[in-house]
Amino acid sequence: MSESRTFGSQLLSGLRRLPIDTSLLAPLLALLILLVVSSLASEFFLNTRNISNVLRQVSYTGIIAIGMTFVIIAGGIDLSVGSMLALVGVVLMYIVNAIADPVQAVIMGMLGAVLVGALFGLFNGILVTKGRIAAFVVTLASMSIFRSLALYFTDAGEITTRNPLFNNIGGGFFLGLPIPVWTFLAMAIVAHILLMHTAYGRHVCAVGSNAQVARYSGIRVQRVIMSTFVIAGVCVGVSAIMLASRLNSVSPSDAGYFYELDAIAAVVIGGTALAGGRGSIWGTVIGALILGIINNMLNLMGVSPYLQGLMKGAVILAAVLLQYRRNT
Amino acid sequence: MSHPLLRLRGISKAFGPVTVLQNIDLDVEPGEVLGILGENGAGKSTLLKLISGVYQPTAGTIELDGQPFQSLDPIEARSCGVAMIPQEFNLVPSLRVYENVFLGQEIRRYGLLDRRTMRRRTVEILASLNVDLNPNLMIGKLSVAEKQMVEVARVLVNDARIVILDEPTTVLTDREVAVLFDVVRSLQSRGVAVLFISHKLKEVKELCHRLLILRDGRPVELCATADLTEEDMAYRMVGRELAQIYPDKGSTPGDCALEVQGLSVPGLISDISFRLHRGEVLGLAGLVGSGRTEVAEAIMGLQARVSGSIRIDGKPVSIRDPDAAHRHGLAYLSEDRQGKGLILNFNVMQNITALSLKRYVRGLIRHGAERRQAEHYQERLAIKAASLRNPVGLLSGGNQQKVYLAKLLDIHPRILLLDEPTRGIDINTKQQIYRLIRSLADEGNAVLVISSELEEIIGLADRALVMREGQIAAELTGDQINEQDIMLYAAGARHRDSGAPEPALN
Ligand SMILES: Nc1ncnc2c1ncn2[C@@H]1O[C@H](COP(=O)(O)OP(=O)(O)OP(=O)(O)O)[C@@H](O)[C@H]1O
Ligand SMILES: [Mg+2]
C-alpha cells in the first residue's frame, strides 16, 4: 500500500519534471483513450475521410475556442460568439457578392470578416470595461443582438454565392488535410506563443489572477480585457470564413448555433480555469478534439442525436470534477 | 489526572518531498501565552495550521484535553474551541464587516439571520478593541490594519479555549498593539491558551510566558521567556550572533529627487508637502488610518481625484497610473502584499519580473534570463523556496515579502516608496533589508519608508515625517526622531504650530 503510494508519487514527481505541462496530462490521456475506444467501436472511425471530416468539423469551433481561451483566462466569458459568427458570415457574403472580380471579392471578403469580427469583439470589450457590466451579461445581450441583426438583414433566408473561387478556402485541401484544419493548427501555434512567451500573454494571466495586483503593477487592466474580446472576435471572423466558404452559403438562423457552448466546453475540458488566471491553448485544442470525436462516434454508432447532448454534458462534468480534485 | 489543554507528540509535516516540521513535542496549559519564534520558513505557520486543522500532520498526534484531536478540518477545530487568526487574512471582501465577523457562526432567530444582534455585537466587540468602524462597511474598503482588527473580532465572538495569532502585529502601530495585548491578557486570565507568532522580539518578551523556537522545522528550544534575553532569542533562531541591526545613518543628502506640493485627496489626505532627497531615507510615521498609505498611492497615480503637484528632479510631472510612475523611476511597495503586491498563482520568477518584463523580451520572453535573474535575487535576499517554479502562494509569509521586494528592485527604481517593507520578515533578514535600503540610498537613490514600527523609523530614517488625520503633523530630524516625540505628534498631543517645540522631557 505505502509502497505503491511512494511509487505513485515518484512517478508523479518524475512526470512533473518533464518539460510538458502536467495539467495537460489528464485531457491528453482522455483523448488517447477516446481514440482507442472509437477505433474499436467502429471500423469507419479510422477511415481517412472520416478523420478528415472530424478534424474539419472540429476546426470551426476550435478556432473560436482559441479566442475564448484568452477571454476566460482574463477572467471573462463570451456567450456571443455563435451569433457573432452568423452575423459576420452574413456581412462576408454581402462583400463577396458585391464585388465583381472573384479574386478581389474573396480577398476583400476575408479582410472584411476579420475586421468586422474584431469590431464586434471591441463592442463587447468596451461594454465590459468602460461600461463596467459583467461579461456574462454583456455577451448575453450581444448574443441576442447579433443573431437578430443577422436574421433581419437576410429576412431569415440563406444567402449563397456563385463566386467560383470562394469554395477553395473552406473546401480546399493542402497536403491531404482540409484548409480549415491547417488554419486551426496555425492559429493554435500563434496563440500558444502569444499566451506563454510574450509579455502580453503574461499580462492576460495576471489580469485574470488578480486584477488589483495587475493594476498596481502598471498593467493597463481594461485594455488587456478589451483586447481579449477583440481576439475572440477575430477568431470568430476566421471561423466564419472557413464555414461560409465550405458551404458557399450562410444560414442566419443555423450558423454558429450553440457554438458558444462548444467553445466554452472545449476550453474547460482543456483544463483552463473558468475562474481565470491560467490556462493552455493546447488544452483547448485537445478539448475541441475530444468533443468532436465524441460527436462523431455517437453518429457512427447510430446513437440518437437527442442523446448526444447528454454525452457532451457528462464529459464536461467529468473534466471539471477532475480539475477540482487537482486543485484541492 | 489533569491533562494539558493541548498536547503535541512527535508531530511532523511534509509537503510532498519537502519536510517542513520534524518531531515537535509540546504541552500547552490553560491561561498560558506561548510564543513561537523562528526564521522565515522555519515552519511556524505550518505548525499552527496543523493545530487549527488546516493541514493534517504526516506523523504524530494532537490531543485536546487528553482526547486525540480528530481535527480533520478547520470547522471541527473551531467547534473544539480552537480559533485562529491566520497570517494572511481570511476575510470575504464582498461581505460587510459584521457578516465577516460572524461568518460561519451566524446568530439566528427563528431560523433567520439576526442581523440586528450581529451588528450590535460587532460594534461592541470592536469598541472593546478601541476600533471605531461601521459594521456595514464592505471588507474590501478597509485598510490592512482594520482588516486585522476584524480578524481579531472574529476570534472574540466565540468562546475559544485556544487562540492562535499568526503575526497579528505586523501592520499595527504601537497603539493598536497595546490594545491587542490587553485583549490577550484578558483572554489569558479567563484560562484561554494563546499561541503567538511574531518577529518582534520585544513583543514576544513582553507578552509570552514560554517560548518555542524553531529552526528549519526542528525545535531548538522550549523554555520560559524570562530565561532568555532578546539577543539569546535571536541567537537561537539564527544559530549565530547578530551584529547591530540598523546600519549607520547616511551623510548629507543630495539633490531633491521628489518634491510633493499640496497633495490632497478629498476625505483622505490634505495639503501634503515634502521633499525627498537623493541619498536620504525619509521615515513616514503615524497611527493607523492617518493617511500614510494614501500619500504613497496618490503619488503613484493610484488614487482618484488627486490634486497638488509633484516634481521629480525638479521637473513637474503628471502621473496618472503606476506605469507612468515606474517610467519616472518611482516604485511602490504596498503594505498589502497579497491583495496588491503578488500574483499568488504565478511562480516566483514570474512575480519578480512582473514590473520589469520588458527587459526580458526580445520578441519573445527569454525564460532563461528570467530564471537567472530570479536566482540572483534568491541568493541576495535569501529567499527560501523549494523551487522558483512554485507558485508564490506556497511560500512562507516572510519569503513572499522578499519576492515582493525583488519585484520592485528589478526595475532599478531611483525613488522607492516602501510601505511596511519588513512586514513579516525575521530579524536576520530584516537586518539585511535595512542594509539594502541604506545601500540603495548611498548609491544615490531616494527612499521613503512608511512604518508602523517606531523602532524602524528611529533606527533607519535620516529624517521623519509624522502624519495625523491626513496631514503632516511634524517633521523631525536627528535626535528629535524618538519614540516620545513621534507618539506625541501622531496622537495629536502636540502640534507643530504651538510655538517652539518644547525640549524633550528627559
Ligand atoms: N502548502 C504548501 N506546499 C508546499 N510547501 C509549503 C506549503 N506551505 C508551506 N510550505 C513550505 O513550508 C515552509 C515553512 O512555511 P511556514 O509558512 O510554516 O513558515 P513560517 O515559519 O511561518 O515563516 P514566516 O515567518 O515567513 O511566516 C516554507 O519553506 C514553505 O515554502
Ligand atoms: Mg508564517
mmCIF file of C-alpha atoms in Angstrom, chain B residues 210-505:
data_model
loop_
_atom_site.group_PDB
_atom_site.id
_atom_site.type_symbol
_atom_site.label_atom_id
_atom_site.label_comp_id
_atom_site.label_asym_id
_atom_site.label_seq_id
_atom_site.Cartn_x
_atom_site.Cartn_y
_atom_site.Cartn_z
ATOM 1 C CA ARG B 210 7.144 30.427 27.387
ATOM 2 C CA LEU B 211 8.850 30.184 24.048
ATOM 3 C CA LEU B 212 9.180 27.547 21.392
ATOM 4 C CA ILE B 213 11.986 28.296 18.983
ATOM 5 C CA LEU B 214 12.057 26.503 15.641
ATOM 6 C CA ARG B 215 14.917 26.243 13.225
ATOM 7 C CA ASP B 216 14.354 24.525 9.878
ATOM 8 C CA GLY B 217 11.311 22.764 11.238
ATOM 9 C CA ARG B 218 13.023 21.367 14.306
ATOM 10 C CA PRO B 219 12.509 22.560 17.865
ATOM 11 C CA VAL B 220 15.735 24.042 19.216
ATOM 12 C CA GLU B 221 14.468 25.478 22.472
ATOM 13 C CA LEU B 222 11.412 25.301 24.702
ATOM 14 C CA CYS B 223 11.831 27.430 27.781
ATOM 15 C CA ALA B 224 10.498 30.221 29.946
ATOM 16 C CA THR B 225 10.735 33.631 28.333
ATOM 17 C CA ALA B 226 12.357 35.016 31.450
ATOM 18 C CA ASP B 227 15.382 32.788 30.842
ATOM 19 C CA LEU B 228 16.251 34.438 27.558
ATOM 20 C CA THR B 229 17.249 37.925 26.552
ATOM 21 C CA GLU B 230 16.294 39.220 23.117
ATOM 22 C CA GLU B 231 19.840 38.556 21.964
ATOM 23 C CA ASP B 232 19.576 34.960 23.157
ATOM 24 C CA MET B 233 16.373 34.509 21.211
ATOM 25 C CA ALA B 234 17.925 35.880 18.052
ATOM 26 C CA TYR B 235 20.968 33.696 18.563
ATOM 27 C CA ARG B 236 18.875 30.556 18.961
ATOM 28 C CA MET B 237 16.726 31.328 15.913
ATOM 29 C CA VAL B 238 19.570 32.060 13.572
ATOM 30 C CA GLY B 239 22.294 29.926 15.057
ATOM 31 C CA ARG B 240 24.827 32.736 15.239
ATOM 32 C CA GLU B 241 25.336 36.151 16.781
ATOM 33 C CA LEU B 242 23.596 39.049 15.166
ATOM 34 C CA ALA B 243 25.523 42.233 14.767
ATOM 35 C CA GLN B 244 23.978 45.660 15.043
ATOM 36 C CA ILE B 245 20.544 45.592 13.416
ATOM 37 C CA TYR B 246 20.456 49.063 11.907
ATOM 38 C CA PRO B 247 23.208 50.310 9.624
ATOM 39 C CA ASP B 248 24.835 53.685 10.251
ATOM 40 C CA LYS B 249 22.824 56.609 9.028
ATOM 41 C CA GLY B 250 23.696 58.464 5.874
ATOM 42 C CA SER B 251 25.782 61.542 5.405
ATOM 43 C CA THR B 252 24.476 64.758 3.874
ATOM 44 C CA PRO B 253 21.671 64.172 1.409
ATOM 45 C CA GLY B 254 21.990 65.175 -2.228
ATOM 46 C CA ASP B 255 19.628 66.953 -4.588
ATOM 47 C CA CYS B 256 15.901 66.868 -4.238
ATOM 48 C CA ALA B 257 14.573 63.799 -6.063
ATOM 49 C CA LEU B 258 10.896 64.080 -5.298
ATOM 50 C CA GLU B 259 9.041 67.172 -4.295
ATOM 51 C CA VAL B 260 5.411 66.982 -3.328
ATOM 52 C CA GLN B 261 3.393 70.193 -3.066
ATOM 53 C CA GLY B 262 -0.079 70.470 -1.570
ATOM 54 C CA LEU B 263 -1.053 66.898 -2.327
ATOM 55 C CA SER B 264 -4.690 66.263 -1.414
ATOM 56 C CA VAL B 265 -7.214 63.510 -1.852
ATOM 57 C CA PRO B 266 -10.645 64.551 -0.626
ATOM 58 C CA GLY B 267 -11.521 62.818 2.615
ATOM 59 C CA LEU B 268 -8.162 61.055 2.944
ATOM 60 C CA ILE B 269 -5.212 63.431 2.922
ATOM 61 C CA SER B 270 -4.922 67.176 2.659
ATOM 62 C CA ASP B 271 -2.158 69.552 1.775
ATOM 63 C CA ILE B 272 0.796 67.209 1.991
ATOM 64 C CA SER B 273 4.090 68.840 1.094
ATOM 65 C CA PHE B 274 7.549 67.413 1.499
ATOM 66 C CA ARG B 275 10.857 66.856 -0.252
ATOM 67 C CA LEU B 276 12.728 63.633 -0.594
ATOM 68 C CA HIS B 277 16.433 63.853 -1.407
ATOM 69 C CA ARG B 278 18.876 61.544 -3.078
ATOM 70 C CA GLY B 279 20.848 59.525 -0.598
ATOM 71 C CA GLU B 280 18.218 60.021 2.039
ATOM 72 C CA VAL B 281 15.951 57.646 3.934
ATOM 73 C CA LEU B 282 12.847 59.538 4.933
ATOM 74 C CA GLY B 283 10.589 57.919 7.524
ATOM 75 C CA LEU B 284 6.837 58.399 7.446
ATOM 76 C CA ALA B 285 5.231 57.641 10.801
ATOM 77 C CA GLY B 286 1.702 57.946 12.060
ATOM 78 C CA LEU B 287 -1.138 55.951 13.507
ATOM 79 C CA VAL B 288 -3.191 53.503 11.534
ATOM 80 C CA GLY B 289 -5.581 55.481 9.353
ATOM 81 C CA SER B 290 -3.518 58.658 9.393
ATOM 82 C CA GLY B 291 -3.174 58.584 5.620
ATOM 83 C CA ARG B 292 0.393 57.334 5.132
ATOM 84 C CA THR B 293 -0.509 54.699 2.557
ATOM 85 C CA GLU B 294 -2.777 57.154 0.759
ATOM 86 C CA VAL B 295 0.131 59.580 0.313
ATOM 87 C CA ALA B 296 2.178 56.907 -1.416
ATOM 88 C CA GLU B 297 -0.756 55.769 -3.551
ATOM 89 C CA ALA B 298 -1.585 59.343 -4.533
ATOM 90 C CA ILE B 299 1.982 59.854 -5.729
ATOM 91 C CA MET B 300 1.837 56.631 -7.735
ATOM 92 C CA GLY B 301 -1.355 57.637 -9.518
ATOM 93 C CA LEU B 302 -3.393 55.037 -7.685
ATOM 94 C CA GLN B 303 -5.898 57.386 -6.095
ATOM 95 C CA ALA B 304 -8.702 59.183 -7.879
ATOM 96 C CA ARG B 305 -9.287 62.927 -7.526
ATOM 97 C CA VAL B 306 -5.759 63.839 -6.529
ATOM 98 C CA SER B 307 -4.808 67.499 -6.501
ATOM 99 C CA GLY B 308 -1.438 69.095 -5.895
ATOM 100 C CA SER B 309 1.804 68.963 -7.786
ATOM 101 C CA ILE B 310 4.715 66.584 -7.960
ATOM 102 C CA ARG B 311 8.216 67.337 -9.197
ATOM 103 C CA ILE B 312 10.837 64.758 -9.950
ATOM 104 C CA ASP B 313 14.407 66.011 -10.187
ATOM 105 C CA GLY B 314 12.947 69.492 -10.221
ATOM 106 C CA LYS B 315 10.726 68.881 -13.243
ATOM 107 C CA PRO B 316 6.957 68.917 -12.841
ATOM 108 C CA VAL B 317 5.419 65.600 -13.792
ATOM 109 C CA SER B 318 1.913 64.274 -14.097
ATOM 110 C CA ILE B 319 1.490 60.695 -13.022
ATOM 111 C CA ARG B 320 -1.816 59.113 -13.821
ATOM 112 C CA ASP B 321 -1.075 55.440 -13.322
ATOM 113 C CA PRO B 322 1.647 53.222 -11.857
ATOM 114 C CA ASP B 323 3.100 52.593 -15.288
ATOM 115 C CA ALA B 324 3.846 56.298 -15.694
ATOM 116 C CA ALA B 325 5.269 56.342 -12.171
ATOM 117 C CA HIS B 326 7.584 53.442 -12.969
ATOM 118 C CA ARG B 327 8.813 55.262 -16.036
ATOM 119 C CA HIS B 328 9.757 58.215 -13.859
ATOM 120 C CA GLY B 329 11.860 55.910 -11.715
ATOM 121 C CA LEU B 330 9.333 55.553 -8.903
ATOM 122 C CA ALA B 331 8.450 52.228 -7.318
ATOM 123 C CA TYR B 332 5.949 51.455 -4.604
ATOM 124 C CA LEU B 333 5.799 48.520 -2.228
ATOM 125 C CA SER B 334 2.284 48.143 -0.850
ATOM 126 C CA GLU B 335 1.591 47.007 2.691
ATOM 127 C CA ASP B 336 -0.960 44.587 1.260
ATOM 128 C CA ARG B 337 1.303 42.072 -0.419
ATOM 129 C CA GLN B 338 -1.396 39.528 -1.194
ATOM 130 C CA GLY B 339 -4.041 41.999 -2.294
ATOM 131 C CA LYS B 340 -1.884 44.448 -4.218
ATOM 132 C CA GLY B 341 1.598 43.043 -4.468
ATOM 133 C CA LEU B 342 1.915 39.465 -5.637
ATOM 134 C CA ILE B 343 0.042 37.223 -8.013
ATOM 135 C CA LEU B 344 -0.239 34.150 -5.863
ATOM 136 C CA ASN B 345 -0.624 31.579 -8.613
ATOM 137 C CA PHE B 346 2.305 32.984 -10.591
ATOM 138 C CA ASN B 347 5.608 31.397 -9.754
ATOM 139 C CA VAL B 348 8.490 33.144 -8.058
ATOM 140 C CA MET B 349 10.193 34.096 -11.340
ATOM 141 C CA GLN B 350 7.050 35.467 -12.935
ATOM 142 C CA ASN B 351 6.377 37.620 -9.899
ATOM 143 C CA ILE B 352 9.890 39.006 -9.735
ATOM 144 C CA THR B 353 9.800 40.082 -13.373
ATOM 145 C CA ALA B 354 6.218 41.349 -13.321
ATOM 146 C CA LEU B 355 7.285 45.000 -13.437
ATOM 147 C CA SER B 356 10.449 44.618 -15.473
ATOM 148 C CA LEU B 357 9.181 42.114 -18.021
ATOM 149 C CA LYS B 358 10.067 44.385 -20.956
ATOM 150 C CA ARG B 359 13.738 43.846 -20.230
ATOM 151 C CA TYR B 360 13.362 40.097 -20.708
ATOM 152 C CA VAL B 361 11.596 40.329 -24.033
ATOM 153 C CA ARG B 362 13.346 40.044 -27.363
ATOM 154 C CA GLY B 363 10.261 39.404 -29.378
ATOM 155 C CA LEU B 364 9.547 36.540 -27.029
ATOM 156 C CA ILE B 365 10.184 36.290 -23.306
ATOM 157 C CA ARG B 366 13.661 34.920 -22.605
ATOM 158 C CA HIS B 367 12.780 32.461 -19.882
ATOM 159 C CA GLY B 368 16.406 31.652 -19.197
ATOM 160 C CA ALA B 369 17.293 35.256 -18.450
ATOM 161 C CA GLU B 370 14.234 35.485 -16.267
ATOM 162 C CA ARG B 371 15.307 32.449 -14.279
ATOM 163 C CA ARG B 372 18.873 33.676 -13.832
ATOM 164 C CA GLN B 373 17.650 36.994 -12.500
ATOM 165 C CA ALA B 374 15.309 35.202 -10.081
ATOM 166 C CA GLU B 375 18.214 33.075 -8.886
ATOM 167 C CA HIS B 376 20.229 36.210 -8.350
ATOM 168 C CA TYR B 377 17.563 37.659 -6.070
ATOM 169 C CA GLN B 378 17.028 34.346 -4.360
ATOM 170 C CA GLU B 379 20.625 34.471 -3.267
ATOM 171 C CA ARG B 380 20.773 38.174 -2.497
ATOM 172 C CA LEU B 381 17.624 38.198 -0.376
ATOM 173 C CA ALA B 382 17.868 34.633 0.941
ATOM 174 C CA ILE B 383 14.505 33.635 -0.494
ATOM 175 C CA LYS B 384 13.631 30.202 0.793
ATOM 176 C CA ALA B 385 11.592 28.312 -1.788
ATOM 177 C CA ALA B 386 11.553 24.661 -2.761
ATOM 178 C CA SER B 387 11.619 25.740 -6.393
ATOM 179 C CA LEU B 388 11.479 29.016 -8.281
ATOM 180 C CA ARG B 389 8.693 27.417 -10.298
ATOM 181 C CA ASN B 390 6.485 27.060 -7.234
ATOM 182 C CA PRO B 391 3.506 29.365 -7.024
ATOM 183 C CA VAL B 392 4.472 32.181 -4.728
ATOM 184 C CA GLY B 393 1.370 31.478 -2.626
ATOM 185 C CA LEU B 394 3.061 28.363 -1.259
ATOM 186 C CA LEU B 395 5.984 30.299 0.198
ATOM 187 C CA SER B 396 6.039 31.338 3.844
ATOM 188 C CA GLY B 397 4.826 34.849 4.558
ATOM 189 C CA GLY B 398 8.265 36.370 5.028
ATOM 190 C CA ASN B 399 9.587 34.791 1.874
ATOM 191 C CA GLN B 400 6.656 36.171 -0.082
ATOM 192 C CA GLN B 401 7.634 39.599 1.190
ATOM 193 C CA LYS B 402 11.162 39.093 -0.100
ATOM 194 C CA VAL B 403 9.854 38.120 -3.530
ATOM 195 C CA TYR B 404 7.792 41.296 -3.495
ATOM 196 C CA LEU B 405 10.860 43.368 -2.692
ATOM 197 C CA ALA B 406 12.754 41.672 -5.501
ATOM 198 C CA LYS B 407 9.937 42.514 -7.891
ATOM 199 C CA LEU B 408 10.411 46.175 -7.044
ATOM 200 C CA LEU B 409 14.182 46.176 -7.148
ATOM 201 C CA ASP B 410 14.201 44.611 -10.582
ATOM 202 C CA ILE B 411 13.120 47.860 -12.247
ATOM 203 C CA HIS B 412 16.073 49.627 -10.624
ATOM 204 C CA PRO B 413 13.931 52.419 -9.221
ATOM 205 C CA ARG B 414 15.529 55.711 -8.226
ATOM 206 C CA ILE B 415 12.795 56.708 -5.834
ATOM 207 C CA LEU B 416 11.360 53.991 -3.620
ATOM 208 C CA LEU B 417 8.188 54.301 -1.605
ATOM 209 C CA LEU B 418 8.202 51.374 0.801
ATOM 210 C CA ASP B 419 5.084 50.722 2.845
ATOM 211 C CA GLU B 420 5.934 48.368 5.711
ATOM 212 C CA PRO B 421 8.939 46.912 3.881
ATOM 213 C CA THR B 422 9.811 44.396 6.573
ATOM 214 C CA ARG B 423 6.317 43.146 7.211
ATOM 215 C CA GLY B 424 6.623 39.581 8.437
ATOM 216 C CA ILE B 425 10.361 39.370 7.907
ATOM 217 C CA ASP B 426 12.571 37.718 10.523
ATOM 218 C CA ILE B 427 15.236 39.702 12.342
ATOM 219 C CA ASN B 428 18.109 38.192 10.471
ATOM 220 C CA THR B 429 16.721 39.151 7.094
ATOM 221 C CA LYS B 430 15.416 42.414 8.473
ATOM 222 C CA GLN B 431 18.965 43.392 9.157
ATOM 223 C CA GLN B 432 19.848 42.550 5.566
ATOM 224 C CA ILE B 433 16.938 44.554 4.256
ATOM 225 C CA TYR B 434 17.862 47.584 6.348
ATOM 226 C CA ARG B 435 21.339 47.351 4.894
ATOM 227 C CA LEU B 436 19.867 47.033 1.444
ATOM 228 C CA ILE B 437 17.737 50.139 1.969
ATOM 229 C CA ARG B 438 20.714 52.058 3.252
ATOM 230 C CA SER B 439 22.923 50.971 0.400
ATOM 231 C CA LEU B 440 20.215 51.922 -2.099
ATOM 232 C CA ALA B 441 20.237 55.371 -0.537
ATOM 233 C CA ASP B 442 24.030 55.516 -0.511
ATOM 234 C CA GLU B 443 24.029 54.755 -4.209
ATOM 235 C CA GLY B 444 22.111 57.978 -4.707
ATOM 236 C CA ASN B 445 18.538 56.749 -4.649
ATOM 237 C CA ALA B 446 15.826 58.280 -2.514
ATOM 238 C CA VAL B 447 13.828 56.117 -0.138
ATOM 239 C CA LEU B 448 10.610 56.809 1.719
ATOM 240 C CA VAL B 449 9.872 54.247 4.420
ATOM 241 C CA ILE B 450 6.385 54.037 5.855
ATOM 242 C CA SER B 451 6.409 52.001 9.013
ATOM 243 C CA SER B 452 4.205 51.253 11.957
ATOM 244 C CA GLU B 453 7.221 50.118 13.892
ATOM 245 C CA LEU B 454 8.604 53.162 15.627
ATOM 246 C CA GLU B 455 11.878 51.424 16.179
ATOM 247 C CA GLU B 456 12.267 51.028 12.453
ATOM 248 C CA ILE B 457 11.691 54.728 11.816
ATOM 249 C CA ILE B 458 14.070 55.647 14.587
ATOM 250 C CA GLY B 459 16.766 53.209 13.549
ATOM 251 C CA LEU B 460 16.579 53.810 9.827
ATOM 252 C CA ALA B 461 15.383 57.296 8.981
ATOM 253 C CA ASP B 462 17.607 60.313 8.469
ATOM 254 C CA ARG B 463 14.550 62.464 8.747
ATOM 255 C CA ALA B 464 10.977 61.630 9.677
ATOM 256 C CA LEU B 465 7.539 62.980 8.921
ATOM 257 C CA VAL B 466 4.711 62.293 11.314
ATOM 258 C CA MET B 467 1.191 62.182 9.936
ATOM 259 C CA ARG B 468 -2.031 62.714 11.768
ATOM 260 C CA GLU B 469 -5.534 62.687 10.354
ATOM 261 C CA GLY B 470 -4.408 63.083 6.781
ATOM 262 C CA GLN B 471 -1.951 65.884 7.397
ATOM 263 C CA ILE B 472 1.706 66.181 8.181
ATOM 264 C CA ALA B 473 1.859 66.966 11.868
ATOM 265 C CA ALA B 474 5.605 67.315 12.200
ATOM 266 C CA GLU B 475 8.953 66.960 10.546
ATOM 267 C CA LEU B 476 11.654 65.580 12.822
ATOM 268 C CA THR B 477 15.383 65.366 12.387
ATOM 269 C CA GLY B 478 18.316 63.991 14.331
ATOM 270 C CA ASP B 479 17.565 63.438 17.993
ATOM 271 C CA GLN B 480 14.001 64.554 17.523
ATOM 272 C CA ILE B 481 13.325 61.192 15.923
ATOM 273 C CA ASN B 482 12.491 59.405 19.132
ATOM 274 C CA GLU B 483 9.577 57.403 20.380
ATOM 275 C CA GLN B 484 8.165 60.076 22.598
ATOM 276 C CA ASP B 485 8.150 62.888 20.072
ATOM 277 C CA ILE B 486 6.734 60.756 17.296
ATOM 278 C CA MET B 487 3.935 59.490 19.507
ATOM 279 C CA LEU B 488 3.047 62.924 20.801
ATOM 280 C CA TYR B 489 2.676 64.305 17.305
ATOM 281 C CA ALA B 490 0.983 61.206 15.935
ATOM 282 C CA ALA B 491 -1.621 61.241 18.689
ATOM 283 C CA GLY B 492 -2.170 64.967 18.393
ATOM 284 C CA ALA B 493 -0.986 65.715 21.905
ATOM 285 C CA ARG B 494 1.456 68.211 20.492
ATOM 286 C CA HIS B 495 1.190 70.484 17.481
ATOM 287 C CA ARG B 496 3.794 71.834 15.159
ATOM 288 C CA ASP B 497 2.270 75.293 15.229
ATOM 289 C CA SER B 498 2.099 75.620 19.004
ATOM 290 C CA GLY B 499 5.180 77.770 19.188
ATOM 291 C CA ALA B 500 8.686 76.472 19.563
ATOM 292 C CA PRO B 501 8.955 72.742 20.191
ATOM 293 C CA GLU B 502 9.294 72.036 23.874
ATOM 294 C CA PRO B 503 12.537 70.478 24.980
ATOM 295 C CA ALA B 504 12.365 66.733 25.362
ATOM 296 C CA LEU B 505 11.266 65.750 28.822
#
